Amino acid sequence: MKRTGSGWIRRGVPRFAGILLLGLAPAAAAPESVATALVVSVDVSQSVDDVRFRLQMEGVAEALEDPSVIGAITGNPGGILFAMVTWADRAHLAVGWRRIAGRDDAAAVAALVRATPRQAGEFTCLGQMFRTVTAGVLPALPLPAERVVIDVSGDGIDNCTDADGLAEAHAALLATGATVNGLPILVPGENDVVGAGAYRAPGYGLLPTPLPKDRTSLEQWYRAHVLGGPGAFLLAAAGYGDFSRALRRKFVIEISALER
């Protein structure tokens, strides 16, 4: 392993490093690296009411506590690194980097997730979230990670970034070596068809949509604008009530680096 100006590299895989993690064991006892660093990125825009917000937070917490997920975590020497970002008009690091090495660690992080307050915001600013993760979250990784996975969930398309800006933000995130996976939340009657017409960007008025004018689905949009990087995949939730189930399955795949 060697250090470069852009991060940690081992066997050709980009690494990231930053400040030491609070609560991490003394340096002599701490692992030198982890296999997986996982960022859970959750849409909390206007379409997400209080009930939906709580379903998402509970879904993340339940996934962390699930025996199959715990099994995947403990199958990684040193456990995993975990962080959670919530995003609407702006992206916010709701749970900073924590190392999860076993059941007790997972329960402690799940408690932090459940205690996350609702974030104000109207729009679905996916491009802003990409930029925040690239510039602020990944550089703060406390240990080198062989795989960095960004798990993006939401029920709509970006409605405050122009097409070029969204593509640039997405490309910059992928240039770090991270994998971006998608968990679109499909709500019948609400987001069956997305992308037609125009959308409002805060401060910029009406701009043309980055999507073609023809009909498309949220899953198709996620495949085109969210997914990227080694082994990227999409796993949809059939509504907010299905979010916890979908996320548990997704965590096992991501943490275990299973092939899709």
C-alpha positions as CSV (number, residue, x, y, z in Angstrom):
1,M,0.0,0.0,0.0
2,K,1.3,3.5,-0.8
3,R,0.0,7.0,-0.2
4,T,-0.6,9.3,-3.2
5,G,-1.9,12.9,-3.4
6,S,-5.4,11.6,-4.1
7,G,-5.7,9.0,-1.3
8,W,-4.8,5.5,-0.4
9,I,-4.2,2.9,-3.0
10,R,-3.9,-0.8,-2.6
11,R,-3.9,-3.3,-5.6
12,G,-5.1,-0.4,-7.8
13,V,-8.1,0.4,-5.6
14,P,-8.4,4.1,-4.4
15,R,-8.3,4.6,-0.7
16,F,-9.4,7.5,1.4
17,A,-8.1,8.8,4.7
18,G,-9.0,11.5,7.2
19,I,-9.1,12.3,10.8
20,L,-9.2,9.6,13.4
21,L,-12.7,8.2,14.3
22,L,-14.0,9.2,17.7
23,G,-14.1,6.2,20.0
24,L,-11.7,4.2,17.8
25,A,-9.4,1.9,19.8
26,P,-5.8,3.1,20.3
27,A,-3.7,2.9,17.2
28,A,-1.8,-0.2,18.3
29,A,-5.1,-2.2,18.6
30,A,-7.0,-0.6,15.6
31,P,-7.3,-2.3,12.3
32,E,-5.1,-0.8,9.5
33,S,-8.0,-0.9,7.0
34,V,-11.5,-2.2,6.4
35,A,-12.9,-4.0,3.4
36,T,-16.0,-1.8,3.0
37,A,-16.9,1.8,3.7
38,L,-20.6,2.4,3.3
39,V,-22.4,5.7,2.9
40,V,-26.2,5.5,3.2
41,S,-27.6,8.5,1.4
42,V,-31.3,9.1,2.1
43,D,-33.7,11.5,0.3
44,V,-35.7,13.7,2.8
45,S,-37.2,16.2,0.4
46,Q,-40.7,17.6,0.4
47,S,-42.2,14.3,-0.9
48,V,-41.0,12.6,2.2
49,D,-43.5,13.4,5.0
50,D,-42.9,12.6,8.7
51,V,-44.3,9.1,8.4
52,R,-42.1,8.3,5.4
53,F,-39.0,9.9,7.1
54,R,-39.5,7.7,10.1
55,L,-40.0,4.6,7.9
56,Q,-36.6,5.4,6.3
57,M,-34.8,6.0,9.6
58,E,-36.3,2.9,11.1
59,G,-35.5,0.9,8.0
60,V,-31.8,1.9,8.1
61,A,-31.6,1.1,11.8
62,E,-33.4,-2.3,11.4
63,A,-31.0,-3.2,8.5
64,L,-28.0,-2.5,10.7
65,E,-29.4,-4.8,13.4
66,D,-30.5,-7.6,11.1
67,P,-28.7,-10.9,11.8
68,S,-27.8,-11.4,8.2
69,V,-26.3,-7.9,7.9
70,I,-24.4,-8.5,11.2
71,G,-23.1,-11.7,9.7
72,A,-21.9,-9.9,6.6
73,I,-20.2,-7.2,8.8
74,T,-18.4,-9.7,11.0
75,G,-17.3,-11.6,7.9
76,N,-15.1,-8.6,7.1
77,P,-11.8,-8.4,9.2
78,G,-12.1,-5.1,11.2
79,G,-15.8,-4.8,10.3
80,I,-17.0,-1.9,8.2
81,L,-17.1,1.9,8.2
82,F,-20.6,3.4,8.1
83,A,-21.9,7.0,7.6
84,M,-25.3,8.4,6.7
85,V,-26.2,11.4,4.6
86,T,-29.6,13.0,4.4
87,W,-30.3,15.3,1.6
88,A,-32.9,17.7,0.2
89,D,-32.0,21.3,-0.9
90,R,-28.6,20.5,0.8
91,A,-26.9,17.4,1.9
92,H,-26.1,16.9,5.6
93,L,-23.8,14.3,7.3
94,A,-26.4,13.0,9.7
95,V,-24.2,10.2,11.2
96,G,-20.5,10.7,10.8
97,W,-18.1,7.8,10.2
98,R,-18.4,5.0,12.7
99,R,-16.7,1.6,12.7
100,I,-19.1,-1.3,13.1
101,A,-17.3,-4.6,14.0
102,G,-20.1,-6.4,15.7
103,R,-23.6,-6.5,17.2
104,D,-23.0,-3.9,19.9
105,D,-21.4,-1.4,17.5
106,A,-24.4,-1.9,15.1
107,A,-26.9,-1.3,17.9
108,A,-25.1,1.9,18.9
109,V,-25.1,3.2,15.3
110,A,-28.8,2.2,14.8
111,A,-29.6,4.3,17.9
112,L,-28.0,7.3,16.3
113,V,-29.9,6.7,13.1
114,R,-33.2,6.5,15.0
115,A,-32.4,9.8,16.8
116,T,-31.7,11.7,13.5
117,P,-33.9,14.8,13.4
118,R,-35.9,15.7,10.3
119,Q,-34.0,17.9,7.9
120,A,-35.8,20.9,6.3
121,G,-35.8,21.1,2.6
122,E,-38.1,21.2,-0.4
123,F,-36.1,20.0,-3.4
124,T,-34.5,16.7,-4.5
125,C,-30.9,18.0,-5.1
126,L,-29.1,14.9,-6.0
127,G,-26.2,16.7,-7.6
128,Q,-25.6,18.7,-4.5
129,M,-25.5,15.4,-2.5
130,F,-22.9,14.0,-4.9
131,R,-20.7,17.1,-4.5
132,T,-21.0,16.9,-0.7
133,V,-20.1,13.3,-0.5
134,T,-17.1,13.8,-2.9
135,A,-15.7,16.9,-1.2
136,G,-16.6,16.3,2.5
137,V,-17.6,12.8,3.4
138,L,-15.1,10.6,1.5
139,P,-12.0,12.6,2.4
140,A,-12.9,12.2,6.1
141,L,-12.7,8.4,6.0
142,P,-10.7,7.5,9.1
143,L,-9.2,4.3,7.7
144,P,-8.3,3.0,4.2
145,A,-11.2,1.1,2.6
146,E,-10.9,-1.4,-0.2
147,R,-14.5,-0.7,-1.3
148,V,-16.3,2.5,-0.9
149,V,-20.0,2.2,-1.6
150,I,-22.6,5.0,-1.8
151,D,-26.1,3.7,-1.3
152,V,-28.6,6.2,-2.7
153,S,-32.3,6.0,-2.0
154,G,-35.1,8.3,-3.0
155,D,-38.5,8.6,-4.6
156,G,-37.8,11.2,-7.3
157,I,-35.4,12.6,-9.8
158,D,-33.0,15.6,-9.3
159,N,-35.1,18.8,-9.6
160,C,-32.6,21.5,-8.9
161,T,-29.5,20.7,-11.0
162,D,-29.1,21.3,-14.7
163,A,-28.2,18.3,-16.8
164,D,-24.5,19.2,-17.3
165,G,-24.1,20.0,-13.6
166,L,-25.6,16.7,-12.5
167,A,-23.4,14.7,-15.0
168,E,-20.3,16.6,-13.7
169,A,-21.1,15.9,-10.1
170,H,-21.8,12.3,-10.8
171,A,-18.5,11.9,-12.8
172,A,-16.5,13.5,-10.0
173,L,-17.9,11.1,-7.4
174,L,-17.1,8.1,-9.6
175,A,-13.6,9.4,-10.2
176,T,-12.8,8.8,-6.5
177,G,-13.2,5.1,-7.2
178,A,-16.5,4.7,-5.3
179,T,-19.4,2.6,-6.4
180,V,-22.8,4.2,-6.4
181,N,-25.8,1.9,-6.0
182,G,-29.5,2.9,-6.3
183,L,-32.6,2.1,-4.2
184,P,-35.5,3.9,-5.9
185,I,-38.6,3.9,-3.8
186,L,-41.5,3.2,-6.2
187,V,-44.9,4.7,-5.1
188,P,-47.8,3.8,-7.4
189,G,-49.7,6.8,-8.6
190,E,-46.9,9.2,-7.6
191,N,-43.7,8.4,-9.5
192,D,-44.8,5.8,-12.1
193,V,-43.6,8.2,-14.8
194,V,-40.9,10.9,-14.2
195,G,-39.0,13.5,-16.1
196,A,-41.5,15.1,-18.4
197,G,-41.8,18.9,-18.6
198,A,-39.6,21.4,-16.8
199,Y,-38.4,21.7,-13.2
200,R,-37.5,24.5,-10.8
201,A,-33.9,25.0,-9.7
202,P,-33.7,27.2,-6.6
203,G,-32.4,30.6,-7.6
204,Y,-32.3,29.7,-11.3
205,G,-36.0,29.7,-12.3
206,L,-37.2,27.1,-14.8
207,L,-34.7,25.0,-16.6
208,P,-35.2,22.1,-19.1
209,T,-35.3,18.7,-17.6
210,P,-32.2,16.5,-18.0
211,L,-34.4,13.7,-19.2
212,P,-36.0,13.1,-22.6
213,K,-39.5,14.3,-23.0
214,D,-40.8,10.8,-23.5
215,R,-42.1,8.6,-20.7
216,T,-39.5,7.0,-18.4
217,S,-39.6,5.3,-15.0
218,L,-37.7,6.2,-11.8
219,E,-35.8,2.9,-12.1
220,Q,-34.6,3.9,-15.6
221,W,-33.6,7.4,-14.4
222,Y,-31.6,5.9,-11.5
223,R,-29.8,3.6,-13.9
224,A,-28.9,6.5,-16.1
225,H,-28.0,9.1,-13.5
226,V,-27.2,7.4,-10.2
227,L,-25.6,4.0,-10.8
228,G,-21.8,3.9,-11.5
229,G,-18.5,2.3,-10.5
230,P,-17.4,-1.3,-10.0
231,G,-20.2,-3.7,-9.5
232,A,-22.9,-1.0,-9.3
233,F,-26.5,-2.3,-9.1
234,L,-30.1,-1.2,-8.5
235,L,-32.6,-2.8,-6.1
236,A,-36.0,-1.1,-5.9
237,A,-38.3,-0.8,-2.9
238,A,-42.1,-1.3,-3.6
239,G,-43.1,1.7,-1.6
240,Y,-41.9,3.1,1.8
241,G,-43.3,0.0,3.6
242,D,-40.9,-2.1,1.7
243,F,-37.8,0.1,2.3
244,S,-36.5,-1.9,5.3
245,R,-36.7,-5.2,3.5
246,A,-35.0,-3.8,0.4
247,L,-32.2,-2.1,2.4
248,R,-31.4,-5.2,4.4
249,R,-30.9,-7.2,1.2
250,K,-28.9,-4.5,-0.3
251,F,-26.6,-4.2,2.7
252,V,-25.8,-7.9,2.7
253,I,-24.8,-7.7,-1.0
254,E,-22.8,-4.5,-0.6
255,I,-21.0,-5.5,2.6
256,S,-20.2,-9.0,1.4
257,A,-19.2,-7.7,-2.1
258,L,-21.5,-10.3,-3.7
259,E,-21.8,-10.4,-7.4
260,R,-25.1,-9.4,-8.9
